[in-house]
Amino acid sequence: MTSDQHAPADQRRDRITISIDAMGGDRGPSAVVAGMARSMSKNPDIGFIVHGPQETLEPLIAKRRGLADICEIRDAKDTVRMDEKPAQVLRRSKTTSMWSALTSVKKREADVCVSCGNTGALMMLSVVRLRKLSGVDRPAIAVLWPSRSEQGYNIMLDAGADIRADEHDLVKYALMGVSYARNGLGIEHPRVGLLNVGTEEHKGRPELRLAYELIEELTVSADFRFVGFVEGGDLPRDTCDVIVTDGFSGNVALKTGEGTASLIGERLREAFRYSPLSRLASVLAYTSLQRLSKKIDPRRVNGGVFLGLNGTVVKSHGSADATGVSAAIKLAYQLTQSNFSEKLAARVASAPALDQDGETGDGSE
Amino acid sequence: MTSDQHAPADQRRDRITISIDAMGGDRGPSAVVAGMARSMSKNPDIGFIVHGPQETLEPLIAKRRGLADICEIRDAKDTVRMDEKPAQVLRRSKTTSMWSALTSVKKREADVCVSCGNTGALMMLSVVRLRKLSGVDRPAIAVLWPSRSEQGYNIMLDAGADIRADEHDLVKYALMGVSYARNGLGIEHPRVGLLNVGTEEHKGRPELRLAYELIEELTVSADFRFVGFVEGGDLPRDTCDVIVTDGFSGNVALKTGEGTASLIGERLREAFRYSPLSRLASVLAYTSLQRLSKKIDPRRVNGGVFLGLNGTVVKSHGSADATGVSAAIKLAYQLTQSNFSEKLAARVASAPALDQDGETGDGSE
């Protein structure tokens, strides 16, 4: 372990330190450690603080050559289970690996936190530990959506941090999404769309009509374009780069998209197994189908990013394997490299005071 | 033309008369007439009253052998355009083919109306012409969703008739969905799920928690099962047969599902064009892929059904070709054959008085 490993993260920009909650995923800590090893081989300047039971983690890490050298283990006896309700978690949270992993970001020992655990609990503990960013009332989860856009992905938020959002929240989501698009995907002038059931301005709920006007006003002074209302069909299209919606609709869209893709994939495999001819065809088409599957593989865009907190948290899919965990770590790494947290905070702070009753980010929920 | 063609629809159950709005679809009246011809060849006891400009329709119908014999044309000069807002339409609605087509159902000359036109306008004019069913405050659009269920499809409602729904509306959607599942898909004991962002009972918006309790109470005396909260991923699964949600979330889900399927289909075609080997593979797999595409072809499940009115209206997709129109007509035919309208009205009427302030279906909007 290098000595500067113990210096605060904000004092050593030569190494990016990622705080990993090794517990709580469906595949256990071995998948997480395998993902860490994979990321290490691709990024020589990465470092980890990994949280979970010492006696479990130590042997798993020792098995991967070189990993122990860039890893610090923080012993945490308890795990937040997938089926636990956030309220249950809160009572006993301080002994969990999730709490410990967030604490490393709070203390600035690490730049960013990655967890495969229970989403609701992770969001709740993130708000408690990191507090809401000044000016943000409702933090959001941003996800990457495979699309026809040049960069191959669109950003959708909120994917389910909160079940509702008013017009001021939606404006903040737009600003945070723009910051993510620029720093995470390298899009200079992101196009923003507001999810609705029709593309005509007169349609939809009142908060959507109000958010439409507020976002349109902002484009005058900002470095993004507003394409107006978009529909569910625009999520995978090249209409816009950032799709803004409340967490209920966003979560329904996300789960529906995943379910549809999975049904089609299953039917496709059935079709190829159907006859000797089709089985031969699947052999011939193997390389092309692999390329396709790589393009739409959800594991490769694994990682919902929690936006609107004092610090970045990447939520990896609960069922992520080594490839998935490694993709989440890569995303965390990229965001840190571009100083995402600082830039996002600056963007939200620079927004004109839209709401008179705006929260000051005291994080008391 | 047979003489009983002019008897009211409810006096001649030997022939099923379908009122067709031939105008307003993206592909014009020729696609609609082609779909009618296709349906005629499959159902000898079908009859049509078709609405649109006489001089346009007559030659199109004359070209199809035998079609003129089972068709009555009702001259209607005007067409509701796809981009027209419902309020614009209302002012000049009485001269449109859409109004005329609904009038045939109102006067009981036809059993059911089929239109490829503007959804918002069609729902508005349907409420004006047919009036809401007693006990229904918000009519709904029910769509079929390709799924892993035994019958190959699940029913989702509301797909976008209204942008909101309270707990009483959601209960009515459940009852109407059950009636549709039984009469349209032949499911004896449909399983009903309520769309939410989590499957835990404590989560979600207040109206969802209230609807949960009300629907659960109903199952005691009714002939359906309630599986509780479901998520977007359950739309294509075998979790339940009827998925109940508000029209905003339903529309987002529908458009997202269509968009995702279309992106994957496009990527798949690209993959097969990529190399000589993959092109050969696509030839070998042709039959299997055709079978797959038939299974998930949205044209074959074309038709959103408007529920909660005094009469049945089938909304065909605006871009429907002959196959799509024919599928919508087939659905309209099946529903009429099973006396769907009467059975649905009876089911809604038999529901215990859930809401003290329930509308009496005066349809005055």
XYZ file of C-alpha atoms in Angstrom:
730
model
C 0.000 0.000 0.000
C 1.418 3.396 -0.940
C 1.664 5.986 1.755
C -0.390 8.625 -0.032
C -3.252 6.110 0.037
C -4.101 7.472 3.458
C -4.065 11.125 2.487
C -7.506 12.696 1.979
C -8.828 12.091 -1.537
C -9.011 15.788 -2.320
C -5.285 16.157 -1.623
C -4.047 13.489 -4.064
C -5.452 13.822 -7.532
C -2.819 11.455 -8.930
C -4.735 8.408 -7.681
C -8.503 7.941 -7.795
C -9.792 6.164 -4.706
C -13.103 4.377 -4.903
C -15.031 3.294 -1.840
C -16.609 -0.112 -2.437
C -19.504 -1.634 -0.513
C -18.607 -5.275 -1.130
C -21.779 -6.682 0.424
C -25.483 -6.789 -0.348
C -25.342 -7.763 -4.037
C -27.130 -10.904 -5.219
C -23.848 -12.593 -6.137
C -22.024 -11.784 -2.929
C -18.594 -10.222 -2.337
C -16.700 -12.566 -4.683
C -18.350 -10.982 -7.753
C -17.511 -7.535 -6.398
C -13.861 -8.405 -5.770
C -13.628 -9.982 -9.249
C -14.949 -6.714 -10.716
C -12.384 -4.718 -8.723
C -9.560 -6.906 -10.051
C -10.794 -6.368 -13.601
C -10.906 -2.581 -13.140
C -7.441 -2.557 -11.601
C -5.967 -4.233 -14.678
C -7.391 -1.437 -16.871
C -6.622 1.585 -14.676
C -3.172 1.664 -13.094
C -3.970 4.764 -11.002
C -7.027 3.291 -9.237
C -7.249 2.544 -5.511
C -9.965 0.991 -3.339
C -11.270 1.227 0.180
C -13.438 -1.852 0.482
C -16.084 -2.372 3.172
C -17.409 -5.627 4.631
C -16.422 -8.389 7.083
C -12.608 -8.488 7.204
C -12.484 -12.301 7.464
C -14.572 -12.637 4.275
C -12.841 -9.983 2.203
C -9.210 -10.675 3.060
C -8.966 -14.137 1.428
C -10.975 -13.007 -1.640
C -8.636 -10.057 -2.210
C -5.482 -12.077 -1.513
C -6.403 -14.438 -4.356
C -6.122 -11.607 -6.941
C -2.518 -10.725 -7.680
C -1.674 -7.114 -6.863
C -5.144 -6.247 -5.597
C -4.159 -6.182 -1.909
C -1.554 -3.514 -2.709
C -4.160 -0.970 -3.781
C -6.902 -2.068 -1.350
C -7.637 -1.025 2.166
C -10.218 -3.150 3.988
C -12.609 -1.516 6.447
C -14.187 -4.119 8.650
C -18.007 -3.858 8.760
C -19.862 -6.804 10.301
C -23.369 -6.189 8.969
C -24.951 -6.226 5.527
C -28.062 -4.425 4.277
C -30.222 -7.153 2.758
C -32.032 -6.739 -0.579
C -35.461 -7.319 0.958
C -35.036 -4.905 3.875
C -37.196 -1.830 4.032
C -35.313 1.468 4.400
C -36.902 2.143 7.809
C -35.625 -1.188 9.148
C -32.152 -0.430 7.832
C -31.986 2.984 9.450
C -32.249 1.529 12.948
C -29.132 -0.644 12.616
C -27.383 1.127 9.762
C -24.165 2.217 11.494
C -22.646 -1.269 11.590
C -23.300 -2.009 7.918
C -20.823 -2.052 5.025
C -23.082 0.407 3.160
C -22.838 3.021 5.902
C -19.100 2.482 6.153
C -18.655 2.854 2.371
C -20.552 6.160 2.353
C -18.561 7.367 5.350
C -15.337 7.125 3.306
C -16.800 9.586 0.783
C -18.104 11.839 3.540
C -14.632 11.972 5.131
C -13.105 12.545 1.682
C -10.925 9.448 2.007
C -12.519 8.325 -1.273
C -13.868 10.273 -4.244
C -16.895 8.156 -4.976
C -18.840 5.193 -3.577
C -19.963 2.075 -5.489
C -22.545 -0.380 -4.105
C -24.597 -3.292 -5.508
C -26.955 -3.145 -2.548
C -30.626 -2.355 -1.971
C -31.417 0.869 -3.915
C -33.933 2.352 -1.469
C -31.625 1.845 1.507
C -28.600 3.164 -0.403
C -30.443 6.346 -1.367
C -31.693 6.875 2.167
C -28.275 6.342 3.769
C -26.631 8.490 1.068
C -28.911 11.394 1.981
C -28.202 10.856 5.699
C -24.425 10.532 5.271
C -23.647 12.928 2.402
C -26.577 15.365 2.733
C -28.394 16.975 -0.136
C -26.583 19.500 -2.269
C -27.528 23.088 -1.547
C -30.488 23.961 -3.794
C -31.571 20.360 -4.363
C -34.772 19.210 -2.721
C -35.045 15.758 -4.279
C -31.915 13.850 -5.323
C -32.315 11.688 -8.425
C -30.978 8.467 -9.896
C -29.647 8.886 -13.435
C -29.318 5.834 -15.678
C -27.782 5.294 -19.116
C -30.172 4.086 -21.793
C -28.847 2.337 -24.952
C -29.896 4.583 -27.833
C -29.370 5.621 -31.436
C -27.580 8.799 -30.291
C -24.001 9.304 -31.435
C -22.611 8.417 -28.020
C -24.685 5.208 -27.948
C -26.532 6.138 -24.749
C -29.028 8.621 -23.437
C -29.325 9.689 -19.815
C -32.660 9.335 -18.036
C -33.406 10.762 -14.605
C -35.057 10.247 -12.119
C -35.095 6.453 -12.421
C -36.741 5.994 -9.032
C -35.134 7.919 -6.165
C -38.457 9.586 -5.367
C -41.983 8.747 -6.496
C -42.834 12.346 -7.290
C -41.250 15.560 -8.553
C -42.600 19.085 -8.876
C -41.579 21.609 -11.533
C -38.584 22.855 -9.517
C -37.281 19.323 -9.027
C -37.651 18.678 -12.763
C -35.609 21.807 -13.567
C -32.862 20.632 -11.206
C -32.952 17.205 -12.850
C -32.425 18.918 -16.211
C -29.385 20.829 -14.896
C -27.907 17.785 -13.180
C -28.532 15.661 -16.279
C -26.733 18.216 -18.441
C -23.749 18.151 -16.082
C -23.688 14.342 -16.184
C -23.957 14.312 -19.994
C -21.001 16.675 -20.300
C -18.724 15.062 -17.683
C -19.801 11.436 -18.010
C -20.451 11.176 -21.761
C -18.420 14.097 -23.113
C -21.360 15.841 -24.835
C -20.561 19.534 -25.226
C -24.122 20.824 -25.772
C -26.542 18.204 -24.489
C -30.125 18.133 -25.791
C -32.696 17.937 -22.997
C -36.223 16.532 -23.338
C -39.080 16.430 -20.823
C -40.981 13.125 -20.732
C -44.706 13.482 -21.390
C -47.522 11.515 -22.975
C -47.804 13.815 -25.983
C -45.393 16.044 -27.807
C -47.810 18.970 -27.917
C -47.204 21.761 -25.466
C -50.760 21.955 -24.184
C -50.870 18.378 -22.950
C -49.923 16.838 -19.670
C -49.850 17.484 -15.974
C -49.530 21.032 -14.616
C -46.034 20.489 -13.159
C -44.856 19.414 -16.607
C -46.219 22.536 -18.281
C -44.553 24.704 -15.618
C -41.253 22.822 -15.872
C -41.405 23.289 -19.659
C -41.473 27.057 -19.277
C -38.766 27.145 -16.600
C -36.350 24.954 -18.566
C -36.988 26.948 -21.733
C -36.085 30.163 -19.894
C -32.828 28.615 -18.663
C -31.588 27.703 -22.137
C -31.064 31.381 -22.881
C -28.112 31.562 -20.499
C -27.055 27.928 -20.454
C -25.028 25.630 -22.640
C -27.690 23.071 -23.499
C -30.575 22.817 -25.929
C -34.163 22.085 -24.925
C -36.080 19.936 -27.402
C -39.335 20.214 -25.416
C -41.669 17.339 -24.625
C -40.647 13.844 -25.649
C -42.362 10.468 -25.329
C -41.342 7.016 -24.065
C -40.327 6.082 -27.603
C -37.654 8.785 -27.538
C -35.704 7.102 -24.723
C -33.772 4.886 -27.175
C -33.884 7.429 -30.042
C -31.580 10.229 -31.182
C -34.081 12.942 -30.178
C -32.258 14.131 -27.064
C -29.370 13.133 -24.791
C -31.026 13.797 -21.418
C -34.599 12.739 -20.625
C -36.114 14.334 -17.521
C -39.022 12.736 -15.623
C -40.310 11.977 -12.128
C -39.086 8.824 -10.393
C -42.362 6.942 -10.775
C -42.583 7.257 -14.563
C -38.814 6.850 -14.858
C -38.844 3.617 -12.907
C -41.808 2.245 -14.890
C -39.973 3.097 -18.138
C -36.705 1.531 -16.953
C -38.295 -1.720 -15.831
C -40.483 -1.900 -18.944
C -37.492 -1.391 -21.239
C -35.463 -4.063 -19.408
C -38.394 -6.491 -19.448
C -39.065 -5.965 -23.162
C -35.405 -6.449 -24.087
C -35.221 -9.593 -21.992
C -38.390 -11.086 -23.563
C -37.091 -10.435 -27.084
C -33.675 -11.918 -26.215
C -35.327 -15.050 -24.877
C -37.565 -15.417 -27.940
C -34.536 -14.926 -30.182
C -32.648 -17.743 -28.461
C -35.731 -19.967 -28.855
C -35.892 -19.117 -32.554
C -32.255 -20.126 -33.043
C -32.733 -23.411 -31.204
C -35.825 -24.315 -33.222
C -34.440 -26.388 -36.097
C -31.076 -27.826 -37.268
C -30.955 -25.076 -39.902
C -31.536 -22.313 -37.413
C -28.951 -23.829 -35.055
C -26.429 -23.777 -37.892
C -27.423 -20.190 -38.624
C -26.729 -19.192 -35.045
C -23.192 -20.612 -35.372
C -22.586 -18.654 -38.586
C -24.001 -15.467 -37.132
C -22.147 -15.919 -33.835
C -19.705 -13.017 -34.213
C -22.374 -10.590 -35.416
C -24.766 -11.596 -32.658
C -22.011 -11.229 -30.067
C -21.370 -7.716 -31.361
C -25.084 -6.963 -31.102
C -25.357 -8.398 -27.624
C -22.342 -6.319 -26.544
C -24.083 -3.200 -27.862
C -27.266 -3.780 -25.906
C -25.806 -5.694 -22.944
C -27.178 -3.983 -19.839
C -24.116 -5.110 -17.860
C -21.956 -2.747 -19.898
C -23.959 0.297 -18.952
C -24.279 -0.811 -15.368
C -24.542 1.984 -12.861
C -27.242 4.363 -11.761
C -25.661 7.570 -10.501
C -27.158 9.357 -7.500
C -27.225 13.064 -8.295
C -27.869 15.967 -5.956
C -25.741 14.901 -2.995
C -22.438 16.188 -1.607
C -20.498 13.399 -3.273
C -21.083 10.830 -5.995
C -22.640 7.415 -5.423
C -22.841 4.791 -8.159
C -25.496 2.117 -7.711
C -24.527 -1.066 -9.499
C -27.264 -3.559 -10.401
C -28.003 -5.981 -7.559
C -27.383 -8.968 -9.819
C -24.182 -7.555 -11.341
C -21.384 -10.035 -12.069
C -17.689 -9.132 -12.456
C -18.369 -7.421 -15.824
C -21.200 -5.397 -14.339
C -19.278 -4.362 -11.216
C -16.298 -3.397 -13.351
C -18.545 -1.230 -15.571
C -19.908 0.536 -12.477
C -16.359 1.140 -11.189
C -15.323 2.462 -14.611
C -18.197 4.941 -14.543
C -17.254 6.033 -11.006
C -13.661 6.444 -12.147
C -14.590 8.550 -15.196
C -16.843 10.826 -13.196
C -14.131 11.408 -10.624
C -11.528 12.085 -13.292
C -13.690 14.881 -14.692
C -14.281 16.395 -11.246
C -17.963 15.699 -11.711
C -19.119 16.360 -8.123
C -17.610 19.858 -8.065
C -18.900 20.758 -11.533
C -22.398 19.532 -10.773
C -22.525 21.522 -7.530
C -21.357 24.621 -9.413
C -24.010 24.157 -12.084
C -26.855 23.774 -9.608
C -25.573 26.774 -7.620
C -25.357 28.919 -10.778
C -29.011 28.352 -11.662
C -31.168 31.413 -11.068
C -33.258 31.169 -7.887
C -36.215 29.453 -9.489
C -38.073 28.545 -6.376
C -38.691 30.948 -3.572
C -39.146 28.115 -1.132
C -36.064 26.170 -2.236
C -34.412 23.837 0.261
C -30.962 24.720 1.434
C -29.777 21.161 1.348
C -29.699 20.487 5.060
C -30.457 16.878 4.210
C -32.789 16.364 7.144
C -35.404 14.808 4.786
C -76.214 -5.966 -49.966
C -78.507 -8.178 -47.897
C -81.708 -6.663 -46.623
C -81.073 -7.388 -42.947
C -77.993 -5.220 -43.276
C -80.223 -2.268 -42.493
C -81.883 -3.756 -39.408
C -80.515 -2.447 -36.113
C -77.433 -4.330 -34.974
C -79.072 -5.580 -31.806
C -81.872 -7.292 -33.820
C -79.609 -9.416 -36.052
C -77.032 -11.395 -34.149
C -76.403 -13.549 -37.215
C -74.233 -10.869 -38.808
C -71.668 -8.700 -37.029
C -71.628 -5.166 -38.390
C -68.530 -3.078 -37.865
C -68.508 0.674 -38.323
C -65.251 1.753 -39.972
C -63.770 5.238 -39.964
C -61.831 4.929 -43.216
C -60.025 8.258 -42.873
C -57.360 9.804 -40.672
C -54.800 6.976 -40.670
C -51.250 7.670 -41.859
C -51.645 5.366 -44.868
C -55.010 6.689 -45.990
C -58.248 4.875 -46.842
C -56.666 2.365 -49.237
C -54.884 0.593 -46.343
C -58.158 0.522 -44.406
C -60.130 -0.922 -47.317
C -57.388 -3.513 -47.911
C -57.688 -4.533 -44.246
C -61.475 -4.821 -44.586
C -61.077 -7.090 -47.615
C -58.672 -9.296 -45.678
C -61.084 -9.567 -42.726
C -64.002 -10.360 -45.046
C -62.137 -13.332 -46.496
C -61.697 -14.777 -42.985
C -65.155 -14.042 -41.533
C -68.109 -14.812 -43.798
C -70.636 -13.282 -41.393
C -68.996 -9.844 -41.198
C -70.533 -6.618 -42.519
C -69.276 -3.025 -42.692
C -70.624 0.491 -42.561
C -67.743 2.565 -43.820
C -67.406 6.313 -43.328
C -65.560 8.845 -45.501
C -65.907 10.751 -48.799
C -68.132 8.641 -51.079
C -66.135 9.503 -54.193
C -62.918 8.265 -52.531
C -64.292 5.111 -50.957
C -66.495 3.794 -53.769
C -63.697 3.026 -56.260
C -61.437 1.566 -53.525
C -64.182 -0.808 -52.390
C -65.245 -1.699 -55.953
C -61.719 -2.978 -56.645
C -62.105 -5.717 -53.994
C -64.295 -8.579 -55.181
C -67.351 -9.078 -53.017
C -66.563 -6.242 -50.622
C -69.248 -3.890 -51.975
C -71.881 -6.533 -51.175
C -71.239 -6.359 -47.453
C -70.389 -2.654 -47.307
C -72.549 0.357 -46.859
C -70.834 3.709 -47.470
C -71.796 6.740 -45.394
C -70.619 9.897 -47.067
C -68.584 12.140 -44.707
C -66.662 14.979 -46.299
C -64.217 15.845 -43.518
C -61.337 14.058 -41.872
C -59.874 14.515 -38.397
C -56.161 15.090 -38.973
C -53.464 13.419 -36.866
C -51.999 16.723 -35.706
C -55.296 18.347 -34.726
C -55.903 19.145 -31.091
C -59.127 17.714 -29.647
C -60.536 21.206 -29.001
C -60.084 22.169 -32.668
C -61.800 18.962 -33.741
C -64.814 19.512 -31.520
C -65.784 22.718 -33.319
C -66.162 21.057 -36.707
C -66.611 17.442 -35.658
C -70.092 16.726 -37.041
C -69.009 16.571 -40.665
C -66.096 14.189 -40.012
C -65.888 10.481 -40.803
C -64.956 9.857 -37.157
C -68.181 11.394 -35.863
C -70.188 9.523 -38.476
C -68.526 6.190 -37.574
C -69.341 6.661 -33.872
C -72.906 7.644 -34.738
C -73.486 4.221 -36.302
C -72.639 2.607 -32.946
C -74.760 5.111 -31.048
C -77.754 4.335 -33.287
C -77.029 0.606 -32.921
C -76.658 0.174 -36.662
C -73.239 -1.277 -35.913
C -71.892 -3.226 -32.949
C -68.484 -1.661 -32.710
C -66.431 1.146 -34.256
C -62.868 0.864 -35.638
C -60.705 3.916 -36.413
C -57.019 4.540 -37.230
C -57.409 8.238 -36.452
C -56.067 10.670 -33.871
C -56.370 8.984 -30.442
C -57.156 12.099 -28.407
C -59.886 13.210 -30.785
C -61.342 9.707 -31.023
C -61.566 9.399 -27.229
C -63.146 12.847 -26.935
C -65.735 12.219 -29.656
C -66.425 8.722 -28.268
C -67.310 10.225 -24.898
C -69.500 12.870 -26.574
C -71.281 10.390 -28.868
C -71.519 7.229 -26.772
C -71.416 8.746 -23.261
C -69.660 7.218 -20.313
C -70.978 4.012 -18.845
C -72.928 4.473 -15.637
C -70.439 4.237 -12.754
C -67.387 5.078 -14.847
C -65.782 8.464 -14.322
C -62.725 8.007 -16.531
C -62.867 5.722 -19.563
C -59.621 3.875 -20.343
C -57.686 2.549 -23.316
C -56.715 -1.113 -22.931
C -53.865 -2.524 -25.036
C -52.516 -6.029 -25.538
C -48.902 -6.563 -24.540
C -46.882 -9.513 -25.960
C -45.943 -11.616 -22.930
C -44.834 -14.984 -21.581
C -48.387 -15.690 -20.358
C -50.141 -18.767 -21.703
C -52.349 -16.675 -23.997
C -49.298 -14.836 -25.362
C -50.564 -11.390 -24.310
C -51.278 -9.364 -21.225
C -53.767 -6.518 -21.027
C -52.612 -3.107 -19.817
C -54.926 -0.219 -19.042
C -55.077 2.817 -19.071
C -52.675 3.309 -21.998
C -53.365 7.029 -22.208
C -57.040 8.015 -22.248
C -56.506 10.266 -19.234
C -53.310 11.561 -17.649
C -54.454 10.757 -14.136
C -56.544 8.243 -12.194
C -57.618 8.127 -8.548
C -58.171 4.952 -6.520
C -61.789 4.579 -7.693
C -60.780 4.869 -11.340
C -58.093 2.237 -10.801
C -60.654 -0.155 -9.284
C -62.929 0.328 -12.320
C -59.937 -0.283 -14.617
C -59.353 -3.570 -12.784
C -62.986 -4.641 -13.302
C -63.059 -3.576 -16.940
C -59.699 -5.274 -17.575
C -61.024 -8.504 -16.066
C -64.071 -8.352 -18.348
C -61.838 -7.759 -21.374
C -59.509 -10.625 -20.375
C -62.442 -13.011 -20.110
C -64.305 -11.960 -23.275
C -61.378 -10.928 -25.470
C -58.739 -13.463 -24.440
C -60.887 -16.241 -22.959
C -59.201 -16.254 -19.529
C -61.597 -17.702 -16.959
C -59.944 -16.315 -13.798
C -57.737 -13.412 -14.808
C -54.855 -12.368 -12.531
C -54.799 -8.620 -11.856
C -51.710 -6.587 -10.901
C -51.400 -2.922 -9.939
C -48.401 -1.139 -11.500
C -46.050 0.433 -8.971
C -42.364 1.178 -8.582
C -41.839 -1.466 -5.907
C -43.543 -4.701 -5.114
C -43.736 -3.961 -1.403
C -47.102 -2.907 -0.042
C -45.858 0.126 1.830
C -44.408 1.830 -1.222
C -45.922 4.174 -3.742
C -48.406 6.962 -4.114
C -51.430 7.206 -1.779
C -53.985 6.429 -4.519
C -52.109 3.206 -5.255
C -52.177 2.097 -1.636
C -55.920 2.834 -1.458
C -56.617 1.072 -4.772
C -54.664 -1.925 -3.464
C -57.031 -2.270 -0.508
C -60.193 -1.731 -2.590
C -59.218 -4.274 -5.247
C -58.211 -6.786 -2.589
C -61.650 -6.460 -0.975
C -63.366 -7.073 -4.324
C -61.603 -10.369 -4.951
C -63.612 -11.973 -2.149
C -66.806 -11.837 -4.205
C -65.343 -11.711 -7.708
C -63.974 -14.221 -10.179
C -60.462 -12.873 -10.521
C -57.237 -13.061 -8.555
C -55.266 -10.069 -7.317
C -51.488 -10.526 -7.361
C -50.848 -7.110 -5.756
C -48.257 -4.606 -6.887
C -46.253 -5.376 -10.012
C -43.462 -3.492 -11.791
C -42.774 -2.456 -15.394
C -40.820 -5.668 -15.910
C -44.007 -7.664 -15.290
C -45.753 -6.245 -18.377
C -44.215 -8.905 -20.659
C -44.032 -11.587 -17.924
C -46.362 -14.343 -16.737
C -47.027 -12.603 -13.403
C -50.544 -11.401 -14.197
C -52.949 -11.064 -17.136
C -54.259 -7.568 -16.436
C -51.986 -4.665 -15.437
C -53.776 -1.629 -14.017
C -52.220 1.854 -14.068
C -52.979 5.520 -14.740
C -52.850 6.766 -18.326
C -49.621 8.713 -17.886
C -47.540 5.775 -16.650
C -49.346 3.436 -19.035
C -48.545 5.603 -22.026
C -44.899 5.993 -20.998
C -44.636 2.202 -20.610
C -46.317 1.539 -23.964
C -44.137 3.953 -25.909
C -40.986 2.768 -24.106
C -41.754 -0.867 -24.870
C -42.424 -0.119 -28.551
C -39.269 2.001 -28.816
C -37.088 -0.640 -27.176
C -38.434 -3.423 -29.409
C -37.900 -1.296 -32.478
C -34.285 -0.423 -31.532
C -33.437 -4.085 -30.937
C -35.071 -5.115 -34.232
C -33.032 -2.526 -36.104
C -29.784 -3.570 -34.418
C -30.573 -7.196 -35.212
C -31.024 -6.419 -38.909
C -27.716 -4.534 -38.860
C -26.023 -7.544 -37.238
C -27.282 -9.853 -39.977
C -26.133 -7.516 -42.732
C -22.670 -7.148 -41.226
C -20.654 -9.875 -42.996
C -21.130 -12.483 -45.753
C -21.314 -15.177 -43.043
C -24.005 -13.363 -41.098
C -25.961 -12.720 -44.304
C -25.846 -16.463 -45.030
C -26.943 -17.103 -41.459
C -29.966 -14.855 -41.886
C -31.023 -16.925 -44.922
C -30.717 -20.181 -42.980
C -32.569 -18.802 -39.986
C -35.234 -17.178 -42.155
C -38.161 -19.392 -41.147
C -37.326 -19.247 -37.452
C -36.870 -15.500 -37.540
C -40.156 -15.093 -39.401
C -41.855 -17.113 -36.686
C -40.249 -14.900 -34.045
C -41.208 -11.720 -35.821
C -44.782 -12.960 -36.112
C -44.837 -13.576 -32.360
C -43.704 -10.079 -31.469
C -45.104 -8.202 -34.496
C -47.038 -5.268 -33.062
C -49.288 -5.237 -36.162
C -50.792 -8.533 -35.062
C -51.928 -7.201 -31.724
C -53.095 -3.942 -33.196
C -55.981 -2.339 -31.420
C -56.423 -0.342 -28.266
C -59.931 -0.858 -26.905
C -61.779 2.076 -25.322
C -63.456 0.799 -22.174
C -66.099 2.476 -20.041
C -68.393 3.791 -22.783
C -71.843 2.748 -23.974
C -70.414 0.810 -26.898
C -67.045 -0.527 -27.965
C -64.459 1.478 -29.908
C -61.274 -0.095 -31.248
C -58.426 2.310 -31.945
C -56.126 0.911 -34.599
C -52.557 2.238 -34.792
C -52.301 5.372 -36.947
C -49.635 3.786 -39.131
C -51.478 0.459 -39.507
C -51.240 -1.267 -42.894
C -53.719 -3.880 -44.200
C -52.429 -6.483 -41.697
C -52.788 -4.046 -38.824
C -56.272 -2.879 -39.801
C -57.375 -6.473 -40.260
C -56.084 -7.330 -36.757
C -58.067 -4.428 -35.291
C -61.203 -5.571 -37.123
C -60.659 -9.129 -35.890
C -60.471 -7.870 -32.320
C -63.652 -5.811 -32.799
C -65.347 -8.890 -34.263
C -64.322 -11.166 -31.372
C -65.462 -8.701 -28.752
C -68.843 -8.329 -30.423
C -69.239 -12.083 -30.746
C -68.814 -12.474 -26.999
C -71.299 -9.663 -26.234
C -68.494 -7.785 -24.588
C -70.213 -4.398 -24.228
C -73.167 -5.857 -22.324
C -70.996 -8.036 -20.111
C -68.652 -5.170 -19.261
C -71.571 -2.911 -18.349
C -73.005 -5.645 -16.121
C -69.671 -6.139 -14.378
C -69.184 -2.445 -13.645
C -72.794 -2.179 -12.441
C -72.393 -5.195 -10.147
C -69.424 -3.643 -8.340
C -70.262 -2.490 -4.838
C -70.725 1.273 -4.605
C -67.093 2.056 -3.884
C -67.224 5.761 -4.319
C -69.858 7.949 -2.792
C -69.244 10.644 -5.364
C -69.281 8.336 -8.393
C -70.291 9.801 -11.739
C -73.454 8.561 -13.314
C -72.036 8.544 -16.797
C -73.678 11.645 -18.179
C -70.630 12.014 -20.384
C -70.763 15.771 -20.335
C -66.982 15.851 -19.683
